[in-house]
Short mmCIF file of C-alpha atoms in Angstrom, two decimals:
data_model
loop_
_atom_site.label_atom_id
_atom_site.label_comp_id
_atom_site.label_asym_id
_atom_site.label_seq_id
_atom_site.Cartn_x
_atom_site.Cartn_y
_atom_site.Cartn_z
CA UNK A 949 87.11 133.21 -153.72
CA UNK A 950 88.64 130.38 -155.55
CA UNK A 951 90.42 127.82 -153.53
CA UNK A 952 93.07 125.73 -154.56
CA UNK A 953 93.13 122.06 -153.75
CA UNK A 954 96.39 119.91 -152.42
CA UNK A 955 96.65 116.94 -151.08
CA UNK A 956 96.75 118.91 -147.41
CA UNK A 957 92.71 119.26 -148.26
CA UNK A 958 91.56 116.50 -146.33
CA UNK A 959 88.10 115.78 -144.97
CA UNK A 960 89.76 115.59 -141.32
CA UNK A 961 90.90 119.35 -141.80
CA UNK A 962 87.30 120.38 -143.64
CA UNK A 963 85.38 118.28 -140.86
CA UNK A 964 87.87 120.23 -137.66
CA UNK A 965 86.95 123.66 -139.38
CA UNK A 966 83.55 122.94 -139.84
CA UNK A 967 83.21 122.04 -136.32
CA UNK A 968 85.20 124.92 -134.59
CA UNK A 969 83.96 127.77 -137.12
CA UNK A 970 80.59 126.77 -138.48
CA UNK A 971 77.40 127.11 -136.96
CA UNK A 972 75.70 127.62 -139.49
CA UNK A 973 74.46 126.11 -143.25
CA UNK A 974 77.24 127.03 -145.88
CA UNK A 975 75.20 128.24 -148.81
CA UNK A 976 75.15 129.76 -152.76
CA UNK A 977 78.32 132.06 -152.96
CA UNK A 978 78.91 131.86 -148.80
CA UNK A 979 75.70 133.64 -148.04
CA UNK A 980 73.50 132.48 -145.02
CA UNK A 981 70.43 130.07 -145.56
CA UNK A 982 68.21 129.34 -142.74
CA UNK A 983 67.81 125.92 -141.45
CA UNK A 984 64.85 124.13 -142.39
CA UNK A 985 62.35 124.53 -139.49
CA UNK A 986 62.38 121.20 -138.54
CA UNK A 987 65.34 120.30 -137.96
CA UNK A 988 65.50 119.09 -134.16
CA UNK A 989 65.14 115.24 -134.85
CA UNK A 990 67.45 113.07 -136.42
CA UNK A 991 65.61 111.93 -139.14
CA UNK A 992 65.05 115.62 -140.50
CA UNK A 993 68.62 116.34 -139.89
CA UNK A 994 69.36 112.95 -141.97
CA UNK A 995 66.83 114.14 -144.55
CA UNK A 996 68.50 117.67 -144.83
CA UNK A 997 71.80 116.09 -145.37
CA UNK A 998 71.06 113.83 -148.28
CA UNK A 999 69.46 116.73 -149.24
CA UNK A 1000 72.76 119.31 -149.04
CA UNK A 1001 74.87 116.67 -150.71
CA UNK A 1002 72.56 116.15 -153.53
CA UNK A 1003 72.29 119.85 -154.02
CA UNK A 1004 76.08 119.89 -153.73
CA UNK A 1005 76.56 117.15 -156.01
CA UNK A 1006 74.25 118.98 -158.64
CA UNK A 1007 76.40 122.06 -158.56
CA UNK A 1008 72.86 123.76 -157.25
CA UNK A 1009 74.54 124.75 -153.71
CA UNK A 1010 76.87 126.69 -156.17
CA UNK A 1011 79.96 128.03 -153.74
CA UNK A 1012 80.59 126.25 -150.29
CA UNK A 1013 83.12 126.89 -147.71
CA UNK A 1014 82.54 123.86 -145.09
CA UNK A 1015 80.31 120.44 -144.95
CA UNK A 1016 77.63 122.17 -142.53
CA UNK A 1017 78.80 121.06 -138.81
CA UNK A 1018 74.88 119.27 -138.54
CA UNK A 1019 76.05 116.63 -141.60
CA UNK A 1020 79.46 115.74 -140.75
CA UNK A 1021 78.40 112.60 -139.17
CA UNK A 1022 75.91 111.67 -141.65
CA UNK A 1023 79.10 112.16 -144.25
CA UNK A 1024 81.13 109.98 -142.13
CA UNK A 1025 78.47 106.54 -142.63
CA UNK A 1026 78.24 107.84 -146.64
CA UNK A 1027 81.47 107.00 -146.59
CA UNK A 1028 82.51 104.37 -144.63
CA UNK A 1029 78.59 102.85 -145.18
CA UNK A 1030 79.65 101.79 -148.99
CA UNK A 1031 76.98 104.61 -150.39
CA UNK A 1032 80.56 106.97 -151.47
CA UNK A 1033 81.94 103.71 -153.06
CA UNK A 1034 78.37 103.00 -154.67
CA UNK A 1035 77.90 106.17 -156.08
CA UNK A 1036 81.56 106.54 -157.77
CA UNK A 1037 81.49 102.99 -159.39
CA UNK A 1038 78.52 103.79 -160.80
CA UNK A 1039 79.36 107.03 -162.38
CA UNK A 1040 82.41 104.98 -164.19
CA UNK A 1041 80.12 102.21 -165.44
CA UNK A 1042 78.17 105.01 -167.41
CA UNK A 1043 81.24 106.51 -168.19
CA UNK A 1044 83.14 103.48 -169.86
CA UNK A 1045 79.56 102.92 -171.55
CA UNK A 1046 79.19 105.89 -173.52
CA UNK A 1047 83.20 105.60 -174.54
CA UNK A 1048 82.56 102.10 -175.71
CA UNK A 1049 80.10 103.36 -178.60
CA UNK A 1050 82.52 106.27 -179.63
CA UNK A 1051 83.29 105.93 -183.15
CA UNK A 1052 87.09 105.62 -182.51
CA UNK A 1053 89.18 107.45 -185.64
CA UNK A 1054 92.76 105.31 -184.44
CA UNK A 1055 94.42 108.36 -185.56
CA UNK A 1056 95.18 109.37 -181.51
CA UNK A 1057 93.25 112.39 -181.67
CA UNK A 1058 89.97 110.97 -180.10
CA UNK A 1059 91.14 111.87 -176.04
CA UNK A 1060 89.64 111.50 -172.95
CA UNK A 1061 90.38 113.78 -169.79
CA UNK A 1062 90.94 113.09 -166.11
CA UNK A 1063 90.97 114.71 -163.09
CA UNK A 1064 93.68 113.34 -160.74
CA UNK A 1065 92.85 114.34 -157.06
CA UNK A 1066 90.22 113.01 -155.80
CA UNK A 1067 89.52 111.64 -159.02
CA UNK A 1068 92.19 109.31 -160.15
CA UNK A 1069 94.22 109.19 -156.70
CA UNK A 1070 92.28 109.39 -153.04
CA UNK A 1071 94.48 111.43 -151.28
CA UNK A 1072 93.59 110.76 -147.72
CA UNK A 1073 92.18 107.65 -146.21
CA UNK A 1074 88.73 110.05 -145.11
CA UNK A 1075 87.98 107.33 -142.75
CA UNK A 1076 89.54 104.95 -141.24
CA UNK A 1077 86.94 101.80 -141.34
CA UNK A 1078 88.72 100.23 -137.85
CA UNK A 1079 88.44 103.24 -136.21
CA UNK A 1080 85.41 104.67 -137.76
CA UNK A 1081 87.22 107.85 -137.75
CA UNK A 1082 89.09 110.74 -140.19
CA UNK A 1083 92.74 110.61 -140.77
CA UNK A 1084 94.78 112.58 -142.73
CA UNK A 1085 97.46 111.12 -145.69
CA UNK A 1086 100.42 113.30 -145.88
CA UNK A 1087 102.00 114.31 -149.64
CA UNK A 1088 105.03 111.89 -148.50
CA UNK A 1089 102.28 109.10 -148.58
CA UNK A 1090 101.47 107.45 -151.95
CA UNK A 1091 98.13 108.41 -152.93
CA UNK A 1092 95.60 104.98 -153.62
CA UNK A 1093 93.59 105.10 -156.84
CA UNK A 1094 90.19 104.46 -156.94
CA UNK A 1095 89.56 101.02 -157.84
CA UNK A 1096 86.17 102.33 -160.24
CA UNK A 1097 88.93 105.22 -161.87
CA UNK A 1098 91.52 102.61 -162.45
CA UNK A 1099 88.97 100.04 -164.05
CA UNK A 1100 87.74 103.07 -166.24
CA UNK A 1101 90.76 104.86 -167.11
CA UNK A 1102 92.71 100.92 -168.27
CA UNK A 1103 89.02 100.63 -170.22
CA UNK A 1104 89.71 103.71 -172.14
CA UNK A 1105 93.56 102.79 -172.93
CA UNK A 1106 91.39 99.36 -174.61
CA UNK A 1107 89.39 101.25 -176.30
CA UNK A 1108 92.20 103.56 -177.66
CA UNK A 1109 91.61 106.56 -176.35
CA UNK A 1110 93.98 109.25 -175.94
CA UNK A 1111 94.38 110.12 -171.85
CA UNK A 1112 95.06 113.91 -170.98
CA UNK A 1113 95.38 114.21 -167.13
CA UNK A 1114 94.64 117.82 -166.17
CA UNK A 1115 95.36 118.95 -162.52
CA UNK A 1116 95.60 121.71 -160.53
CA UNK A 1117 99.04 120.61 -158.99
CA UNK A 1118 101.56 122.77 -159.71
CA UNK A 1119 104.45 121.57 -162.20
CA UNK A 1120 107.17 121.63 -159.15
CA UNK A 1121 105.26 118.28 -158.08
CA UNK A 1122 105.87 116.54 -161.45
CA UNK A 1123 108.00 113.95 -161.20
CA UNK A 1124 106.50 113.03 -157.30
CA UNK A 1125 103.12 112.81 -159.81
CA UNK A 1126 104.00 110.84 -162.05
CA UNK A 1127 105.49 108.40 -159.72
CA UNK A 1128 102.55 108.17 -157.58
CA UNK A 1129 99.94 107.48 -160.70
CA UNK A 1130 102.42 104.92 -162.25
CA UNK A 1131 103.26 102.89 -158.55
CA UNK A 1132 99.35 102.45 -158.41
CA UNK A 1133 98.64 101.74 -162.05
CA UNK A 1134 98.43 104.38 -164.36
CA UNK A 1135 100.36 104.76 -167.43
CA UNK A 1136 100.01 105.65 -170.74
CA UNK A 1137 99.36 109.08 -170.79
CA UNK A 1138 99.96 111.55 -173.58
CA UNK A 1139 99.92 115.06 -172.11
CA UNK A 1140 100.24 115.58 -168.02
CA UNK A 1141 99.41 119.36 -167.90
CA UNK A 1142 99.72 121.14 -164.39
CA UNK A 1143 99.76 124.61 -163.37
CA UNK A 1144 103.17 126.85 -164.43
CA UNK A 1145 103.73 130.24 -162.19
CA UNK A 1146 101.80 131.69 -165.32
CA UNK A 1147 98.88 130.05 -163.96
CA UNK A 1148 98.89 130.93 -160.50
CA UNK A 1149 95.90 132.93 -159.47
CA UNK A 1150 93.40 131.66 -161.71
CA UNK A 1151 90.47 130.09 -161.07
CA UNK A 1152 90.74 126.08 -161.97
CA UNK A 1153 87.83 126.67 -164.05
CA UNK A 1154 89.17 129.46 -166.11
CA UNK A 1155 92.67 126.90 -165.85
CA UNK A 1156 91.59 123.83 -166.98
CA UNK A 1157 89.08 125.06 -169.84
CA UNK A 1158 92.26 126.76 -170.98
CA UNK A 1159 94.48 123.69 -170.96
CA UNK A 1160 91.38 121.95 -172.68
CA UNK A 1161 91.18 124.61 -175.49
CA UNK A 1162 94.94 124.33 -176.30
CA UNK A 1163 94.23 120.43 -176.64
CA UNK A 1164 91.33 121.21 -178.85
CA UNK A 1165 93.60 123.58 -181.04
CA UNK A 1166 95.87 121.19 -181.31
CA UNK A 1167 93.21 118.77 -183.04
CA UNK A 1168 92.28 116.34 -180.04
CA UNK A 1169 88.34 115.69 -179.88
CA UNK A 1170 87.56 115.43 -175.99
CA UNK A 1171 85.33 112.70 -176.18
CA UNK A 1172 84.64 112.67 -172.16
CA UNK A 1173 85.83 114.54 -168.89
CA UNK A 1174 85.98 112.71 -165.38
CA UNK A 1175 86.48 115.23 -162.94
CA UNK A 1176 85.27 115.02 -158.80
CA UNK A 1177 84.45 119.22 -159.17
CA UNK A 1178 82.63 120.53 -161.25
CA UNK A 1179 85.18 122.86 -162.05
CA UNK A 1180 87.32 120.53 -163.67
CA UNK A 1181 83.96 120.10 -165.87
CA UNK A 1182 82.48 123.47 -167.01
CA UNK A 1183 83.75 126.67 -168.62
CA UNK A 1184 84.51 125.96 -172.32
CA UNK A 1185 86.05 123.53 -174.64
CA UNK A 1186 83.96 121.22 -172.59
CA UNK A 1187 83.77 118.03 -173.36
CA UNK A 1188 81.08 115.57 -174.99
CA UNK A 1189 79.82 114.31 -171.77
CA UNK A 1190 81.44 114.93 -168.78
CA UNK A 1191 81.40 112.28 -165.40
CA UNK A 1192 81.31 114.19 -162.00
CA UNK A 1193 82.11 111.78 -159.71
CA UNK A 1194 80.98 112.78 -155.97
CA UNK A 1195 82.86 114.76 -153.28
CA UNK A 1196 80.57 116.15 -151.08
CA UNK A 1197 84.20 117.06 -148.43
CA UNK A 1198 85.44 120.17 -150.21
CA UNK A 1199 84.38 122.93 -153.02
CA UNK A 1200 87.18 124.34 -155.64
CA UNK A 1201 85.57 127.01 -157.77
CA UNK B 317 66.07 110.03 -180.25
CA UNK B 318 63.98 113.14 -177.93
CA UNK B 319 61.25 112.64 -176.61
CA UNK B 320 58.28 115.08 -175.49
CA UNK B 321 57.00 116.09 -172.22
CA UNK B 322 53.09 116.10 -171.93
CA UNK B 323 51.05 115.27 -168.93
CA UNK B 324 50.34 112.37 -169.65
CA UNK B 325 53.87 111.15 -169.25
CA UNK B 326 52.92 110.33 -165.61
CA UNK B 327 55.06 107.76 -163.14
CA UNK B 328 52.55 105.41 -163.85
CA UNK B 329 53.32 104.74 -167.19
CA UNK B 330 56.77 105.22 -166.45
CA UNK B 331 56.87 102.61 -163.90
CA UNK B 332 54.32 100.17 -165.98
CA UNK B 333 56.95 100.15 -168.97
CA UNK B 334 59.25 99.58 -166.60
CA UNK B 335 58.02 96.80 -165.65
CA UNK B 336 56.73 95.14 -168.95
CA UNK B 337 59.43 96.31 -171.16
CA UNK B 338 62.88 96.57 -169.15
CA UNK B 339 64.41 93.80 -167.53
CA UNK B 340 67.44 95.42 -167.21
CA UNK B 341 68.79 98.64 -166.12
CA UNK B 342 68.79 101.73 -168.77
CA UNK B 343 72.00 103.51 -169.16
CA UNK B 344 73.47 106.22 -171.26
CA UNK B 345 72.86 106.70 -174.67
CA UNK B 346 70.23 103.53 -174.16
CA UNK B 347 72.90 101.48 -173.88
CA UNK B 348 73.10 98.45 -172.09
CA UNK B 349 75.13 98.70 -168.63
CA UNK B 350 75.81 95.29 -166.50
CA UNK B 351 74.08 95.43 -163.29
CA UNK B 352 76.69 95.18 -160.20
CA UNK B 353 77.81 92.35 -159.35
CA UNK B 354 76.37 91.96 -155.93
CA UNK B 355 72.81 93.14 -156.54
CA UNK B 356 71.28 90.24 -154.42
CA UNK B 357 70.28 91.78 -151.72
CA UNK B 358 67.95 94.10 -150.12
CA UNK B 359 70.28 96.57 -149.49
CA UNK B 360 72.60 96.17 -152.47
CA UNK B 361 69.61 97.06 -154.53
CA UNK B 362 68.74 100.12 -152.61
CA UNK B 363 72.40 101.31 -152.46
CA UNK B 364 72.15 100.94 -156.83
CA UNK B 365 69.00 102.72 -156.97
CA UNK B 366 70.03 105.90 -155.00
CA UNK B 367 73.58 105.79 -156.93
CA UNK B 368 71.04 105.16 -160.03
CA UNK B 369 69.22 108.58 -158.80
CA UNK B 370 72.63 110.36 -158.43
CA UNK B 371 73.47 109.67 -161.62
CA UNK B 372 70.12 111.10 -163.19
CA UNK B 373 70.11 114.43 -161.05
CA UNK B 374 74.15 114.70 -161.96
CA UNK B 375 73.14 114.03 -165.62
CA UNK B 376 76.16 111.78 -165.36
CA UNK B 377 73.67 108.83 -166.78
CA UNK B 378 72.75 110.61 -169.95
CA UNK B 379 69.91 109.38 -171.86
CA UNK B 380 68.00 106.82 -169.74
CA UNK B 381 64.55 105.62 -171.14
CA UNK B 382 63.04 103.91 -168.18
CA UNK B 383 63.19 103.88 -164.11
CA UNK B 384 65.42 100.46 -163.40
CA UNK B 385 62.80 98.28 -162.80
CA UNK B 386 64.39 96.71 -159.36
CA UNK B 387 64.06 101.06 -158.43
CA UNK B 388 60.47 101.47 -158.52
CA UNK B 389 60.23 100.39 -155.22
CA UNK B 390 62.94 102.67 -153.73
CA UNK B 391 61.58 105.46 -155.82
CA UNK B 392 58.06 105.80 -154.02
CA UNK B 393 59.70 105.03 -150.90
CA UNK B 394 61.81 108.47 -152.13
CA UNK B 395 58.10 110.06 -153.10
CA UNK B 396 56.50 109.08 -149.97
CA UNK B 397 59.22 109.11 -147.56
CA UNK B 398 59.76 113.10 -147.81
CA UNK B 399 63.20 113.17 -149.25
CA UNK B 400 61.93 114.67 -152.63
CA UNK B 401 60.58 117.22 -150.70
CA UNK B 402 63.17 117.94 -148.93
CA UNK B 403 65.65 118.11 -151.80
CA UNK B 404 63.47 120.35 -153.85
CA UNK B 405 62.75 122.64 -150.77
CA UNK B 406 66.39 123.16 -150.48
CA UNK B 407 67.34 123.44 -154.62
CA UNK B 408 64.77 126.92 -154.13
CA UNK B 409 66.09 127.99 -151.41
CA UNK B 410 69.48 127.90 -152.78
CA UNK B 411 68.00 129.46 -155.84
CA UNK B 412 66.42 132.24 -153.85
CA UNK B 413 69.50 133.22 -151.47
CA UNK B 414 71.38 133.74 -154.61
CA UNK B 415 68.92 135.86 -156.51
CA UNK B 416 69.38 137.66 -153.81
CA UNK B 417 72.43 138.86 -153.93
CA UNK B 418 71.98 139.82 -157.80
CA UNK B 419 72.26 143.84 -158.32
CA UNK B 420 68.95 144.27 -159.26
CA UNK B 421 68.99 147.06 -162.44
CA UNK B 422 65.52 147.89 -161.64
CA UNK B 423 65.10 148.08 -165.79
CA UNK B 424 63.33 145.23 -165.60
CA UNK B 425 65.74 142.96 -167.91
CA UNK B 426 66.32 141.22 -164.81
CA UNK B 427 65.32 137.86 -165.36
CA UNK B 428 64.70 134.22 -164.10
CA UNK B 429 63.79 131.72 -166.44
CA UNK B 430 61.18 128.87 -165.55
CA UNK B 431 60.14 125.68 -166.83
CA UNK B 432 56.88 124.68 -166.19
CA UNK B 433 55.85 121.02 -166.13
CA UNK B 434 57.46 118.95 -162.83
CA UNK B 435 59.06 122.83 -161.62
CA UNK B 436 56.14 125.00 -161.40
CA UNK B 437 53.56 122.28 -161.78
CA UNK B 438 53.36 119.01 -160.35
CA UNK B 439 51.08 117.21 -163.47
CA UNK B 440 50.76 114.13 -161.36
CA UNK B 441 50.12 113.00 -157.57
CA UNK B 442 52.64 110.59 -158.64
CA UNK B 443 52.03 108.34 -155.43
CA UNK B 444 48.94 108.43 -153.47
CA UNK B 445 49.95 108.05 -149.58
CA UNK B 446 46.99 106.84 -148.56
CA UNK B 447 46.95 103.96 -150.98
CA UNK B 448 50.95 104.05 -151.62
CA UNK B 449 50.23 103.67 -155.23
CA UNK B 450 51.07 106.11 -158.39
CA UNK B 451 48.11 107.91 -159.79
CA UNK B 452 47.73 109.45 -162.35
CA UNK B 453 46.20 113.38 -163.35
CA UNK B 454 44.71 113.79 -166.43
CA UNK B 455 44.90 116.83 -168.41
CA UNK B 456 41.74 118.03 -167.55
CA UNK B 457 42.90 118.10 -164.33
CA UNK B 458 44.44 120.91 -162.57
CA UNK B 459 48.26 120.63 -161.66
CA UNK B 460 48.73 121.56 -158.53
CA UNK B 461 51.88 124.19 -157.76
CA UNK B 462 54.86 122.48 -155.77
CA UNK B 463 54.61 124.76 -152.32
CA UNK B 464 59.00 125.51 -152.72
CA UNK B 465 58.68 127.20 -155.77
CA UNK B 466 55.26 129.15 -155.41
CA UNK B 467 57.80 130.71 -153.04
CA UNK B 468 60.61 130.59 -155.19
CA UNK B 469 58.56 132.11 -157.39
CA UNK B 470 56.73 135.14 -155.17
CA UNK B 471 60.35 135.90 -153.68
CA UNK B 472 61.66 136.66 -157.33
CA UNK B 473 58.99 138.93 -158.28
CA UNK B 474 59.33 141.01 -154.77
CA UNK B 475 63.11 140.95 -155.83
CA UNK B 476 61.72 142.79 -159.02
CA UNK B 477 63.39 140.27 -161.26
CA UNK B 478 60.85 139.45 -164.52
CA UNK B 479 59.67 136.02 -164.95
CA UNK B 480 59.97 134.07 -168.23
CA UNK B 481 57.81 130.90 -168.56
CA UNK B 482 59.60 128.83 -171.31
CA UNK B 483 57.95 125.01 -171.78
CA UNK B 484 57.61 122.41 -173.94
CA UNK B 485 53.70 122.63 -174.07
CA UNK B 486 52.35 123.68 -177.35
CA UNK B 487 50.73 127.10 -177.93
CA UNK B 488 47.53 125.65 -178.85
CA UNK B 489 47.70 124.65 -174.55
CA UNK B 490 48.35 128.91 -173.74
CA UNK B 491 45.06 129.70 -172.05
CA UNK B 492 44.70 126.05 -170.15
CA UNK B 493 48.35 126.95 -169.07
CA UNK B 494 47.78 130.36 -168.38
CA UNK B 495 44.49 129.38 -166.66
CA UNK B 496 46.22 126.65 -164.39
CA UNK B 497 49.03 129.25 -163.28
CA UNK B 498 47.05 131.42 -162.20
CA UNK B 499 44.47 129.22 -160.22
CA UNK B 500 47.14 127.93 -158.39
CA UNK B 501 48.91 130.98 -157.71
CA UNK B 502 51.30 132.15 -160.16
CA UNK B 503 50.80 135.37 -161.68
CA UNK B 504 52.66 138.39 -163.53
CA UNK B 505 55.01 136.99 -165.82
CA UNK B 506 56.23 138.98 -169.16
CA UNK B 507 56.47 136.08 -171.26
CA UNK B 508 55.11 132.68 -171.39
CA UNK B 509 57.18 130.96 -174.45
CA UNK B 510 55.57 127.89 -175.98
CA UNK B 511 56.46 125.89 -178.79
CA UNK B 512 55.11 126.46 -182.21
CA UNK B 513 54.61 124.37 -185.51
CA UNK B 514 58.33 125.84 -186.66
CA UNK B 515 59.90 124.49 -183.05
CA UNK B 516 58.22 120.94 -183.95
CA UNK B 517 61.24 118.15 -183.91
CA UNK B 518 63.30 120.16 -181.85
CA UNK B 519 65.05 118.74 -179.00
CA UNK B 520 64.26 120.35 -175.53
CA UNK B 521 67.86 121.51 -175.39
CA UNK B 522 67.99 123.58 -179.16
CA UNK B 523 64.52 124.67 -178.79
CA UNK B 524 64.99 126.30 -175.33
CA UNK B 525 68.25 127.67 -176.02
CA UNK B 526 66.94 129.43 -179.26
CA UNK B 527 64.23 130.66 -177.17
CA UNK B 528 66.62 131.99 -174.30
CA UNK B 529 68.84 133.32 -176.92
CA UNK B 530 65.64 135.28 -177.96
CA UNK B 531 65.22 136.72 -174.53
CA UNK B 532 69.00 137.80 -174.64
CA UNK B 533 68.81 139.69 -177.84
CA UNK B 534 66.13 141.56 -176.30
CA UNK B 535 68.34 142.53 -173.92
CA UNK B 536 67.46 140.31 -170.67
CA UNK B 537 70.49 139.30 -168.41
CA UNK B 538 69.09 135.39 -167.53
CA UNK B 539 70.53 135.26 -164.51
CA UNK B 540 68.95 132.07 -162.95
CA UNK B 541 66.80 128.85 -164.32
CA UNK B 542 65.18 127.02 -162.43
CA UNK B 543 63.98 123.18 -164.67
CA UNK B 544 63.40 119.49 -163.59
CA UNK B 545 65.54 118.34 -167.10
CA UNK B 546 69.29 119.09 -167.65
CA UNK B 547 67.73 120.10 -171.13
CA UNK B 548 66.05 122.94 -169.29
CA UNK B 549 69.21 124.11 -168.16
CA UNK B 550 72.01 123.30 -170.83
CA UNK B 551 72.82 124.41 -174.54
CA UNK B 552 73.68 128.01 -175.42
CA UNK B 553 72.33 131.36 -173.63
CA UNK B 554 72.44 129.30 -171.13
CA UNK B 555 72.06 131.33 -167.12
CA UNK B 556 74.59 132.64 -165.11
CA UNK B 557 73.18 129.75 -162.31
CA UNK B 558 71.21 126.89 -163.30
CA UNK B 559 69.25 125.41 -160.57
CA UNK B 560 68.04 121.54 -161.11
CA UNK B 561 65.09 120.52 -159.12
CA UNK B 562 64.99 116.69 -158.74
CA UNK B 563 62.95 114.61 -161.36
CA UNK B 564 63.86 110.55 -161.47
CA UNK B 565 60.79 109.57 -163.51
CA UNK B 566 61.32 110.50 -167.04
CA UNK B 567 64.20 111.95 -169.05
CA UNK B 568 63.90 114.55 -172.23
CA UNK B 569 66.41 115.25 -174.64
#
């Protein structure tokens, strides 16, 4: 089943769920893998979460429902350790490198798309460093942007690249959008496309790779593709390279 | 430019390049990347180096030449320490709980899709624990199998799904391949694909997908792949899952 994010998607309601319903290891397409066998002591528990979120990371845990109850902690010190923050400024350094040795053609066609939750904007404040614990960021909150995102996407404007933010929100949440992204830094954009009542029941892969293929039609060349799911990466008009920054708190398919 | 898997390409000579050649990190598309800022310290270095490792197993770093030299250290700590174990134990698994939910035809055009070199076989005892140092296996030396996907492997074939080999080794290695396989464990695949003199120049990526395009027109559904290389898993007739087994010592095109 495809689930569609909102800003209501926040680690604090993942992590509650995860805890009350989920005994057990969230696998490929929701079916059942056993634990490892040794999984009593912490260090094999540690080693079995770096593991999960790699495998999530690499798209090889496929579909997944809930962080496995056994990880949440090891999740929270990814975050509020500096790894999280490691990881995603990393991931826009490579990103900004390739785009600096495009070939730019200055005729506005050479475009570069983003992501915007949990890609341009962080929606919820996962942790809270002085309490060491999850909170939740309502929509009437202004979303932050991720320092790395904002570095990368004010790179690309430089380097003259065309910006196409794709997003699952749905159009009724345009104008609250648009305020958010510029009251944090973004502007600039050419094309904000967001889900129309046509839209509604797709999956955001079969979504987005349609939005992509009407910008392709209409003679952009997608250069690169930041996206925190990998199905705001894959399906087809796909871009050059495409930049998954991590979220190992919630799947969209 | 692409560059060609043998077994000689050990972690050795990765690491002794790295060493010589590379003061400074390797990034995508070769290019040059500036190191972060705060690289100073211990722990600085070891958060870059598993972002660095992210970044490879996302295939969000492209192109990369070398192992950062400042991450050979962390690397056979990653080697040594169990964690590569554990994250390619739990890529198979994944792998095998969703081959088993595949609607097996029983026409045997069920089929999985294997590399061989670093997913089958592991060419090199990379690090030796009880001298913590890499080693390296010669070709006349028999690769061992890595334990996860020997069972990967049996648990496909008693899900009646038919195995395709498909390397990068050239034909004129087919009965030293063969022979290894089997010694080690594997047995009963339909088709062990190897490149010939016409597949010479070829990246990985074009001359695997023209050899899974093959397989296709013969009227296999590819319905998993299981490679250490994003070029094992991308291109065209590409699987309906992909499954990426962790490999931060050398990169092919």
């Amino acid at each position: 089943m495809a689930c569609y994010r909102s800003s209501s998607l926040s680690f604090f309601i993942v992590a509650l769920l995860t805890v009350l319903i989920s005994p057990a290891i969230s696998a490929g397409d929701s079916s059942y893998i056993n634990p490892p066998v040794n999984v009593g002591s912490r260090s094999s528990i540690a080693s079995y979460c770096e593991s999960w979120r790699l495998a999530v990371e690499t798209n090889n845990a496929g579909t997944w429902n809930v962080t496995p109850s056994k990880c949440v902690s090891s999740i929270n010190t990814y975050y509020i350790g500096g790894q999280f923050d490691s990881d995603y400024n990393l991931v826009a350094r490579y990103a900004l490198a390739f785009a600096g040795k495009v070939k730019n053609r200055l005729d506005g066609k050479d475009a570069w798309v983003f992501d915007i939750d949990e890609t341009l904007l962080s929606n919820s404040e996962y942790y809270n460093k002085a309490h060491g614990s999850a909170t939740y960021v309502s929509k009437k909150v202004q979303a932050q942007a991720f320092d790395a995102s904002l570095k990368l996407y004010k790179g690309l404007k430089t380097l003259n690249f065309t910006i196409i933010l794709l997003t699952g929100r749905n159009e009724s949440r345009r104008s609250t959008t648009e305020k958010n992204l510029w009251d944090v830094g973004y502007s600039g954009w050419e094309h904000l496309l967001m889900r129309s009542p046509e839209d509604k029941g797709k999956t955001a892969t079969q979504y987005k790779s349609e939005q992509r293929s009407k910008m392709v039609k209409k003679g952009y060349k997608l250069h690169g593709n930041t996206g925190d799911q990998w199905s705001d990466l894959l399906g087809f008009a796909v871009a050059t390279r495409s930049f998954k920054v991590p979220n190992p708190l919630y799947y969209i398919a």
